[in-house]
Short mmCIF file of N, CA and C and ligand atoms in Angstrom, two decimals:
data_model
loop_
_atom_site.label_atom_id
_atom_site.label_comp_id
_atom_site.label_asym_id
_atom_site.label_seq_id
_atom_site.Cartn_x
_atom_site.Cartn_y
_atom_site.Cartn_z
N UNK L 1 -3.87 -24.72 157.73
CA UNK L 1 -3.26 -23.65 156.90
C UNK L 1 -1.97 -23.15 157.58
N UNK L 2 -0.78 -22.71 157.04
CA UNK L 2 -0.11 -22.70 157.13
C UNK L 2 0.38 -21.42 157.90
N UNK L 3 0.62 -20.55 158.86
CA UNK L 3 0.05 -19.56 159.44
C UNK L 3 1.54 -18.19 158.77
N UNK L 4 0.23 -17.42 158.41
CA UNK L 4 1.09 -16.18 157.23
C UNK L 4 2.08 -15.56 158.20
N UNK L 5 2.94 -14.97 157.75
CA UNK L 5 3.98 -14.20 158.23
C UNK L 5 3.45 -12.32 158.23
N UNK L 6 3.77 -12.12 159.76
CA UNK L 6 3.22 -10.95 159.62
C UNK L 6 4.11 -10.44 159.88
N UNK L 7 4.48 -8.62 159.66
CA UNK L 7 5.27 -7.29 160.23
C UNK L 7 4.06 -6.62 160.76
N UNK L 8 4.40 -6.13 161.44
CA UNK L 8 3.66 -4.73 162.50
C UNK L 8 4.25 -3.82 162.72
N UNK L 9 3.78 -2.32 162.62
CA UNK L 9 4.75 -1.14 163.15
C UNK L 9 3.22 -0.09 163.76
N UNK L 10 3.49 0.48 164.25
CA UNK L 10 2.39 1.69 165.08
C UNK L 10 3.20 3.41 164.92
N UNK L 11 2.58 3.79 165.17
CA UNK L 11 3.09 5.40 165.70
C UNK L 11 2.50 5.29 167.00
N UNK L 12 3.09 6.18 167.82
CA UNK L 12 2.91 6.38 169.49
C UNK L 12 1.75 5.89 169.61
N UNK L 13 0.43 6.74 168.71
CA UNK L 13 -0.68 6.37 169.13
C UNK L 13 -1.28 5.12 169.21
N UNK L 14 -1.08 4.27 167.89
CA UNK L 14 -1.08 2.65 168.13
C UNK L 14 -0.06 1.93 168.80
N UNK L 15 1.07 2.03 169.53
CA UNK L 15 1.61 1.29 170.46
C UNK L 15 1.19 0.53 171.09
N UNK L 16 0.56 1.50 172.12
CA UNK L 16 0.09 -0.26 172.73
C UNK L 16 -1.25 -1.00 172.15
N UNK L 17 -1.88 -0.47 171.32
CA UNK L 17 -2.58 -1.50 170.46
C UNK L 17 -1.42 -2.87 169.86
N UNK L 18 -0.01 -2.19 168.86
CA UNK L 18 0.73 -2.83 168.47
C UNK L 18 1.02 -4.12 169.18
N UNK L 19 1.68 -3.83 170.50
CA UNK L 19 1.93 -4.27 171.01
C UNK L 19 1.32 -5.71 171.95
N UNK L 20 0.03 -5.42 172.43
CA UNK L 20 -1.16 -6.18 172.60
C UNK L 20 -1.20 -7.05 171.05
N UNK L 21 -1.13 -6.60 170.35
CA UNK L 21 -1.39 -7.48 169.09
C UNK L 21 -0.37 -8.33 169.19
N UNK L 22 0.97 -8.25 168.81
CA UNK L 22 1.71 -8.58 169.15
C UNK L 22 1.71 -10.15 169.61
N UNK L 23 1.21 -9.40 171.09
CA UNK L 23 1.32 -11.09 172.47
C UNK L 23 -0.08 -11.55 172.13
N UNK L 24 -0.52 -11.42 171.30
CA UNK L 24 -1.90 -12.32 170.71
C UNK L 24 -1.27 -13.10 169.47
N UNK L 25 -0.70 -12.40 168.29
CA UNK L 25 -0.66 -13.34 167.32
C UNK L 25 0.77 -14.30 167.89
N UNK L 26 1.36 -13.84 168.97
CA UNK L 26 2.34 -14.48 169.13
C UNK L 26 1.78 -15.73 169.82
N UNK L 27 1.10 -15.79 170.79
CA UNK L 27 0.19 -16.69 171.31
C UNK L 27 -0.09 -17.60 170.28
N UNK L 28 -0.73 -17.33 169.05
CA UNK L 28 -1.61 -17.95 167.86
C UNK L 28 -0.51 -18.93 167.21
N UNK L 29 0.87 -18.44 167.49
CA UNK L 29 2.02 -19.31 166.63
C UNK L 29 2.02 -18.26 165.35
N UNK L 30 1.76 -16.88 165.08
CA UNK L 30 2.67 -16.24 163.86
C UNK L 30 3.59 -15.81 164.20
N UNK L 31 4.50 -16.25 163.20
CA UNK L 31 5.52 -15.35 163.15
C UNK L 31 5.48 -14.02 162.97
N UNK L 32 5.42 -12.87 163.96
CA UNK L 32 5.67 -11.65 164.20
C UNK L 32 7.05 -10.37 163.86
N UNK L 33 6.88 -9.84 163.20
CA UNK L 33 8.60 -9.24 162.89
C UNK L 33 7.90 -7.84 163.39
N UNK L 34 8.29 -6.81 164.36
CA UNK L 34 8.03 -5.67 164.92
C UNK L 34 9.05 -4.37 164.25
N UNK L 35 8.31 -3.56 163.58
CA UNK L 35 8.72 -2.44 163.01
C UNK L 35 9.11 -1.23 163.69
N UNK L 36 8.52 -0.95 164.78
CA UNK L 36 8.87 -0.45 165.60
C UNK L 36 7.14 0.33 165.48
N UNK L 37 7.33 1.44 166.56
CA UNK L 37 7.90 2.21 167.26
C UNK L 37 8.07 1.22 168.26
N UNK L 38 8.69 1.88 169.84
CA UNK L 38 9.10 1.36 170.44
C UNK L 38 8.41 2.19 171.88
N UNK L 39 7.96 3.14 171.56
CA UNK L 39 7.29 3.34 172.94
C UNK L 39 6.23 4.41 172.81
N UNK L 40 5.86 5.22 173.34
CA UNK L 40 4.20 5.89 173.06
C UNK L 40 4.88 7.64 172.84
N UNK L 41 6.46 7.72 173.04
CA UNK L 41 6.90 9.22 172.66
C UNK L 41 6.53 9.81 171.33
N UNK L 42 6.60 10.93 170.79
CA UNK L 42 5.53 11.05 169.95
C UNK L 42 6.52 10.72 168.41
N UNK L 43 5.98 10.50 167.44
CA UNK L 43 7.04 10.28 166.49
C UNK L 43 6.03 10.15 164.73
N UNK L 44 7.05 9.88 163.66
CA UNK L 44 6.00 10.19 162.62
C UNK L 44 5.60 8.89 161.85
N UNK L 45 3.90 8.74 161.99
CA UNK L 45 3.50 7.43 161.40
C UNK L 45 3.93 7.15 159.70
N UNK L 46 4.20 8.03 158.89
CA UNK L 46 5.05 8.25 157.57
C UNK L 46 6.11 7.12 157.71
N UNK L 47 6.58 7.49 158.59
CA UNK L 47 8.22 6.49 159.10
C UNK L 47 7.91 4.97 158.88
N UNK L 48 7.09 4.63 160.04
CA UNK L 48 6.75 3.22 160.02
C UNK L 48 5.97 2.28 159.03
N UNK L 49 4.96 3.10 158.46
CA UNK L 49 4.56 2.66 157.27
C UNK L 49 5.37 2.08 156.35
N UNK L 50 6.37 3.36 155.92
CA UNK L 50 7.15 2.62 154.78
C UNK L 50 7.98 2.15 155.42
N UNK L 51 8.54 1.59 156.98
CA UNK L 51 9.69 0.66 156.72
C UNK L 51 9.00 -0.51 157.08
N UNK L 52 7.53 -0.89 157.29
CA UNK L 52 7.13 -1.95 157.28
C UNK L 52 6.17 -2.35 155.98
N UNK L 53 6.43 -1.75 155.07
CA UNK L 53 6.03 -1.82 153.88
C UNK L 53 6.95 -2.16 153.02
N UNK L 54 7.91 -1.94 153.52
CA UNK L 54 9.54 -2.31 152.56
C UNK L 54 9.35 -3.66 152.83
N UNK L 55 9.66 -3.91 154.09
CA UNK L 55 9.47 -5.30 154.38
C UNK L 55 8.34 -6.48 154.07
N UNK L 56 7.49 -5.65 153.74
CA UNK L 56 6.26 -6.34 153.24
C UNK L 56 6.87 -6.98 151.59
N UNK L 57 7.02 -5.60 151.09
CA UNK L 57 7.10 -6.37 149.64
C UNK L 57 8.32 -6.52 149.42
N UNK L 58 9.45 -7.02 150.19
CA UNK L 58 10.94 -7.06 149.86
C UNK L 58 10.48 -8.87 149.94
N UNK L 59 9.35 -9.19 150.55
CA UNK L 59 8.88 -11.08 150.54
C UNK L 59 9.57 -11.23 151.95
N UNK L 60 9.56 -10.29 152.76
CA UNK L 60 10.01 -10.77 154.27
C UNK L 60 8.75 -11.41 154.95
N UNK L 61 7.45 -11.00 154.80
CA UNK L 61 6.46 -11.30 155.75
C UNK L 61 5.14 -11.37 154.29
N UNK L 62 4.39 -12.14 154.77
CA UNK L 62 3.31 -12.10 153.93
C UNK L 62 2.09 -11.17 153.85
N UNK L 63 1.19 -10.65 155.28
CA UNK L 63 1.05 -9.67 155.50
C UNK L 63 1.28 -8.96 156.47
N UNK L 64 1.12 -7.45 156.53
CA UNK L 64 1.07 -6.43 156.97
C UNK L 64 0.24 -6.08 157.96
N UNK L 65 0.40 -4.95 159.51
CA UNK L 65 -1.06 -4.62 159.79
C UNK L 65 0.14 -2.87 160.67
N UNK L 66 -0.91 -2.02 160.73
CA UNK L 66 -0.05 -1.26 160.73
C UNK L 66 -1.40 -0.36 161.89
N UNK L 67 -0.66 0.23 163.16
CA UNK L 67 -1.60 0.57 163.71
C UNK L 67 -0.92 2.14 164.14
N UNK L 68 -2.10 3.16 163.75
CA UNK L 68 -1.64 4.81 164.42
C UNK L 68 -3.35 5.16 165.16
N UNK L 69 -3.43 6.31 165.22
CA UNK L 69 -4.65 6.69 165.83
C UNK L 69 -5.71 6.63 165.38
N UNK L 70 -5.86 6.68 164.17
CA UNK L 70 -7.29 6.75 163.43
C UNK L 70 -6.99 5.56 162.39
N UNK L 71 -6.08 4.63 161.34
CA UNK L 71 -5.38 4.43 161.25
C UNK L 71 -5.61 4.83 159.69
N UNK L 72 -5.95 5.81 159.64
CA UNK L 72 -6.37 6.51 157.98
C UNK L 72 -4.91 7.29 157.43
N UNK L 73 -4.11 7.74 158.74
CA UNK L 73 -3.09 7.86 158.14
C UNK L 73 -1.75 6.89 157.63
N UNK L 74 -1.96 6.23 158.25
CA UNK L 74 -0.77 4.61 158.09
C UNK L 74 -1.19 4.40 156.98
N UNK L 75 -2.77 4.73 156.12
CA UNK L 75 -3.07 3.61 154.84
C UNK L 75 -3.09 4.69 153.78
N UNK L 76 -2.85 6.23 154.30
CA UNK L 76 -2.51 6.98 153.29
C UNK L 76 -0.95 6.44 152.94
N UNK L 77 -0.33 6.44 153.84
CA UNK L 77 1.09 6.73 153.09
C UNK L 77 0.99 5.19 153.05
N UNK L 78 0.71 4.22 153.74
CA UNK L 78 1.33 2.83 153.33
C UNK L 78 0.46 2.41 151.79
N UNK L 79 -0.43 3.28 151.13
CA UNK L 79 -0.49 3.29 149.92
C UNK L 79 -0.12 3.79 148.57
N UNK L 80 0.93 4.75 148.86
CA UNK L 80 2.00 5.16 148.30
C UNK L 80 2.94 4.61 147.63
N UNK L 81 2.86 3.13 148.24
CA UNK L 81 4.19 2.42 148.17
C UNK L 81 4.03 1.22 147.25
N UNK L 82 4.69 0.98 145.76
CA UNK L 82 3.98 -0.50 145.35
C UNK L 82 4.01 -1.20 145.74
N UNK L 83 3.15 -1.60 144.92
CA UNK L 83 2.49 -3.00 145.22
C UNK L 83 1.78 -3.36 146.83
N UNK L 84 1.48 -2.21 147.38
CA UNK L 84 0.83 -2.15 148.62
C UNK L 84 -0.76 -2.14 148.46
N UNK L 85 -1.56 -2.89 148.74
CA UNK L 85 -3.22 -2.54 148.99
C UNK L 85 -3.41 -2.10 149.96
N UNK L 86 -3.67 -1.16 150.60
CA UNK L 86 -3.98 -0.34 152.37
C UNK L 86 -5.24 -0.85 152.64
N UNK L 87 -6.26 -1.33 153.52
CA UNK L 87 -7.41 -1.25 154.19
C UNK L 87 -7.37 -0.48 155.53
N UNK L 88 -7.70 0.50 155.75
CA UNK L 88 -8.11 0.55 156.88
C UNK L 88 -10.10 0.50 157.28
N UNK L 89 -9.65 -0.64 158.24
CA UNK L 89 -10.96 -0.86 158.75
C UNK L 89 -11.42 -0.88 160.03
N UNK L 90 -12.70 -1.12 160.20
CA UNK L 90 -13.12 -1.06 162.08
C UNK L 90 -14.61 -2.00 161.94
N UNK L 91 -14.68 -2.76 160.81
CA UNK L 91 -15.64 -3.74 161.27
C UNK L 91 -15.01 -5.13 160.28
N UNK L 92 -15.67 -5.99 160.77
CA UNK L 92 -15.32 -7.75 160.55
C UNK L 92 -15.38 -7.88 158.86
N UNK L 93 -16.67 -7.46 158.52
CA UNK L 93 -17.19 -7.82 157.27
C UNK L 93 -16.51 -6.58 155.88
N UNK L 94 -16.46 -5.63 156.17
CA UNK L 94 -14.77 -5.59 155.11
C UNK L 94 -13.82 -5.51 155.70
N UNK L 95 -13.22 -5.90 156.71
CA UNK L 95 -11.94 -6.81 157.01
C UNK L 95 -12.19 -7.75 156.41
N UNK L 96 -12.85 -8.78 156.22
CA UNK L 96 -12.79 -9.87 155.62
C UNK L 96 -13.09 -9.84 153.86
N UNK L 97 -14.10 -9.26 153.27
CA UNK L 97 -13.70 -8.89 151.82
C UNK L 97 -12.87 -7.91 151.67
N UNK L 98 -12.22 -7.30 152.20
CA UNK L 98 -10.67 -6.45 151.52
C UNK L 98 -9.54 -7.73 151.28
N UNK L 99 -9.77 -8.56 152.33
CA UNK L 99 -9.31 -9.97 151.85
C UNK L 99 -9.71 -10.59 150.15
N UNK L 100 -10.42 -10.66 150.90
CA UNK L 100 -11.44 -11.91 149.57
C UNK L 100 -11.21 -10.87 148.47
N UNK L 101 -12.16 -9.93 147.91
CA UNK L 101 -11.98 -9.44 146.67
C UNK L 101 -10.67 -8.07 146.61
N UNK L 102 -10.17 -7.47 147.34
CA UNK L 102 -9.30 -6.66 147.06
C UNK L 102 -7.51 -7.11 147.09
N UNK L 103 -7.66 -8.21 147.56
CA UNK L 103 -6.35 -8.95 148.23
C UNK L 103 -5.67 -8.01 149.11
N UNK L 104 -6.54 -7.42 150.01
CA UNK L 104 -5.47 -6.18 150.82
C UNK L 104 -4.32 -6.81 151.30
N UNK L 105 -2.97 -6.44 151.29
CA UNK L 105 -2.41 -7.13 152.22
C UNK L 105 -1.42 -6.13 153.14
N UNK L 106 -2.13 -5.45 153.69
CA UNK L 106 -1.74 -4.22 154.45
C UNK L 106 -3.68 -3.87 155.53
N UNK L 107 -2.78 -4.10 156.38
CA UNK L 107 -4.47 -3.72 157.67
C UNK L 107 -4.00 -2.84 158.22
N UNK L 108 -4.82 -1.43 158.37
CA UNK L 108 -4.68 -0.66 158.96
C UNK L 108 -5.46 0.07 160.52
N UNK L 109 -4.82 -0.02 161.88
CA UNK L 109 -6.42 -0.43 162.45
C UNK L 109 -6.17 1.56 163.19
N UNK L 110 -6.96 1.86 163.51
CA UNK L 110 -7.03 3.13 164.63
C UNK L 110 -7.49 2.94 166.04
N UNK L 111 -6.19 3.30 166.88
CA UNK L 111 -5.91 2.25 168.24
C UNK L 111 -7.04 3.71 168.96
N UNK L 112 -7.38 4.81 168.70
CA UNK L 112 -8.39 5.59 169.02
C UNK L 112 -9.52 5.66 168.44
N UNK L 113 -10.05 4.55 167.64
CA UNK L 113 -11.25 4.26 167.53
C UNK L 113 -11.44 2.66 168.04
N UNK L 114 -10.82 1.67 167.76
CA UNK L 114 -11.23 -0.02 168.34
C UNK L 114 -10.76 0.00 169.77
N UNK L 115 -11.78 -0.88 170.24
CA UNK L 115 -11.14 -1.30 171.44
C UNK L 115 -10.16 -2.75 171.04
N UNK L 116 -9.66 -2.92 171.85
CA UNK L 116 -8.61 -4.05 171.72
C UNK L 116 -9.41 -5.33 171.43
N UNK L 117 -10.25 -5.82 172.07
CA UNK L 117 -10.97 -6.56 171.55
C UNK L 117 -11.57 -7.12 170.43
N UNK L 118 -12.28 -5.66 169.68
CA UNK L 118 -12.59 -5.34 168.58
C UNK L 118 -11.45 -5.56 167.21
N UNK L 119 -10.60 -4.99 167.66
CA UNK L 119 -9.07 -4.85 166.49
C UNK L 119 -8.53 -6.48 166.27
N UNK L 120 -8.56 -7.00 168.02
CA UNK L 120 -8.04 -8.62 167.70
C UNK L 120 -8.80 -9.32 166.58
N UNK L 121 -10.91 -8.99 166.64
CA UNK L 121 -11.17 -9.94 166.09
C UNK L 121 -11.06 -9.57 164.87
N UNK L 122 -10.54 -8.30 164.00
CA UNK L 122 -10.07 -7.77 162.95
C UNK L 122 -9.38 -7.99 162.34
N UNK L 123 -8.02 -8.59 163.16
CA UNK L 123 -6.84 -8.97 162.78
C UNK L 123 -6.92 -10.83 162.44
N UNK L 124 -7.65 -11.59 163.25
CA UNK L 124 -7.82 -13.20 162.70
C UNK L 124 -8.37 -13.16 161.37
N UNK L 125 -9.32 -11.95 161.25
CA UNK L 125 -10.26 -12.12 159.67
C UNK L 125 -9.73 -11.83 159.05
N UNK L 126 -8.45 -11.27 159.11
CA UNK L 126 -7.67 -10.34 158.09
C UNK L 126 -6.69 -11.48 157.86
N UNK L 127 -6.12 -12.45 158.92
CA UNK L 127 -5.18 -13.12 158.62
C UNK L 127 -5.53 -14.76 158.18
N UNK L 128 -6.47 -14.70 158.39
CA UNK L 128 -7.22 -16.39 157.88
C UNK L 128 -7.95 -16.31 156.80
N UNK L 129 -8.71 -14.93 156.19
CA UNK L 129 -9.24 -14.92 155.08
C UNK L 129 -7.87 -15.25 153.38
N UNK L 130 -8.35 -15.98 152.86
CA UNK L 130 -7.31 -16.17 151.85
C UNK L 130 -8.08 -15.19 150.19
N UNK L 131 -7.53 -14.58 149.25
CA UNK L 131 -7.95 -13.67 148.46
C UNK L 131 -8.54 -14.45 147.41
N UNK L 132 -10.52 -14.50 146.75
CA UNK L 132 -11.05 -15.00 146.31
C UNK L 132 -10.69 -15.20 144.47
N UNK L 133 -10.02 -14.66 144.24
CA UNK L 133 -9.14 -14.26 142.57
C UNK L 133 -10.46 -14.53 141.59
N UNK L 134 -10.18 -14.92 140.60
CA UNK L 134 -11.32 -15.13 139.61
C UNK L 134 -11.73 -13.43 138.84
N UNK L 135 -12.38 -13.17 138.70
CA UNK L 135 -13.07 -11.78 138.13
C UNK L 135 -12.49 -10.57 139.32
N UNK L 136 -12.33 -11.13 140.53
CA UNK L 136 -11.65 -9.99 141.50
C UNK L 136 -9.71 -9.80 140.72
N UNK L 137 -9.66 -11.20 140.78
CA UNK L 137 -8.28 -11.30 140.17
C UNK L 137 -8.01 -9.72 139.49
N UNK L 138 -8.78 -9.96 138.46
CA UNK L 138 -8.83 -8.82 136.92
C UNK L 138 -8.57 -7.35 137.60
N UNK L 139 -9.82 -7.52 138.51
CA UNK L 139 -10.13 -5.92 139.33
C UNK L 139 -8.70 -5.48 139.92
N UNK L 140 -7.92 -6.73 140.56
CA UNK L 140 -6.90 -6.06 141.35
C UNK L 140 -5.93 -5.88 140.39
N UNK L 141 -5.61 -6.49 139.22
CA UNK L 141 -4.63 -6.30 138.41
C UNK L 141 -4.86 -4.76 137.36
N UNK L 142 -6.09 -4.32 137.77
CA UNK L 142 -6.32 -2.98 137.38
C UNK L 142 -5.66 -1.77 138.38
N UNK L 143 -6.22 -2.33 139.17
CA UNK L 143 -5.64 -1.19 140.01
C UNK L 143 -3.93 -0.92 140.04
N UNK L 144 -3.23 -1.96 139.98
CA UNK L 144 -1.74 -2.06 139.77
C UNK L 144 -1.69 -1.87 138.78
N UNK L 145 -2.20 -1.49 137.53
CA UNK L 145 -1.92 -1.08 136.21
C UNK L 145 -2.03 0.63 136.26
N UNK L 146 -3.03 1.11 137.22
CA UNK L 146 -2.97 2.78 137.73
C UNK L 146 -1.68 2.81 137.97
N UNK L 147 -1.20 2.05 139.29
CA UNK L 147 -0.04 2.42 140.04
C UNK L 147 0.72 2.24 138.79
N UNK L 148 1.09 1.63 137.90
CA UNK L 148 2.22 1.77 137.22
C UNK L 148 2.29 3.18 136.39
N UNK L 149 0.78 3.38 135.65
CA UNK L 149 0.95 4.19 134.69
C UNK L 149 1.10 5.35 135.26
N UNK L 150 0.17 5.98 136.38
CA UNK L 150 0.03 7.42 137.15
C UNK L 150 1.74 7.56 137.42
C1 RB5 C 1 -1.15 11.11 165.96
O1 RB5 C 1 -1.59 12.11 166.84
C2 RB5 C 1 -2.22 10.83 164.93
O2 RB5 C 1 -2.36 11.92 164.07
C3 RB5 C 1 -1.87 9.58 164.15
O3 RB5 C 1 -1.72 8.52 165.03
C4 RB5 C 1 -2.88 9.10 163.13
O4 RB5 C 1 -4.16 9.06 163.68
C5 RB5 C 1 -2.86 9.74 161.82
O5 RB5 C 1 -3.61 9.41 160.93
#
């Protein structure tokens, strides 16, 4: 398989989660595009969301993973934005169906709840699972029919 194109961005608090991620998928052979932040000073996860969400759906990267402290706030606002699906998760098995039936393509992890370990094996399931369509298809094309009309 052809290995997806990812963006990453953090707020202070996911930094060095980000970052660790980073020199893993870089290891793996993805292509990595870094949103920033750039170091652990304190700054607003609002920011990074949407400029690695721009980039998401401008067709720069295929998916997304976006890391702050809990990472419930990265998937508030990085769901704001069309055509964005947010997951934030902290176990394997919906990391992997937010794939399959939701087509998330936005991961959101909380670098103060996973250990690094934990988040890596989060991030392969998130990036090797491919989205199951069929009757999920329908489901997700509902939900983008909210976002249009609301
Ligand atoms: C920053 O202190 C923290 O609020 C942020 O990283 C995140 O957890 C918000 O949801």
């Amino acid at each position: 398989m052809e290995k997806r194109r990812i963006v990453i961005a953090a707020d202070h608090a996911g930094y060095p989660l980000k970052q660790a991620l980073i020199g893993l998928l870089t290891a793996e052979g993805y292509p990595v595009a870094d949103m920033g932040t750039d170091s652990t000073a304190s700054c607003d996860y609002p920011v990074y969301a949407e400029k690695a969400c721009k980039y998401l759906t401008e067709g720069n990267a295929d998916l997304c993973i976006l890391c702050c402290g809990t990472g419930i706030g990265m998937s508030m606002a990085a769901n704001k934005i069309k055509g964005i699906r947010a997951a934030c998760c902290t176990d394997i098995f919906s990391t992997k169906f937010t794939r399959l039936h939701n087509d998330a393509n936005v991961l959101c992890l909380g670098a103060r709840v996973l250990g690094e370990g934990l988040a890596w094996e989060l991030v392969q399931a998130f990036v090797t699972t491919d989205f199951e369509g069929g009757k999920h298809a329908r489901r997700v094309a509902m939900i983008t029919e909210i976002e249009n009309r609301r």
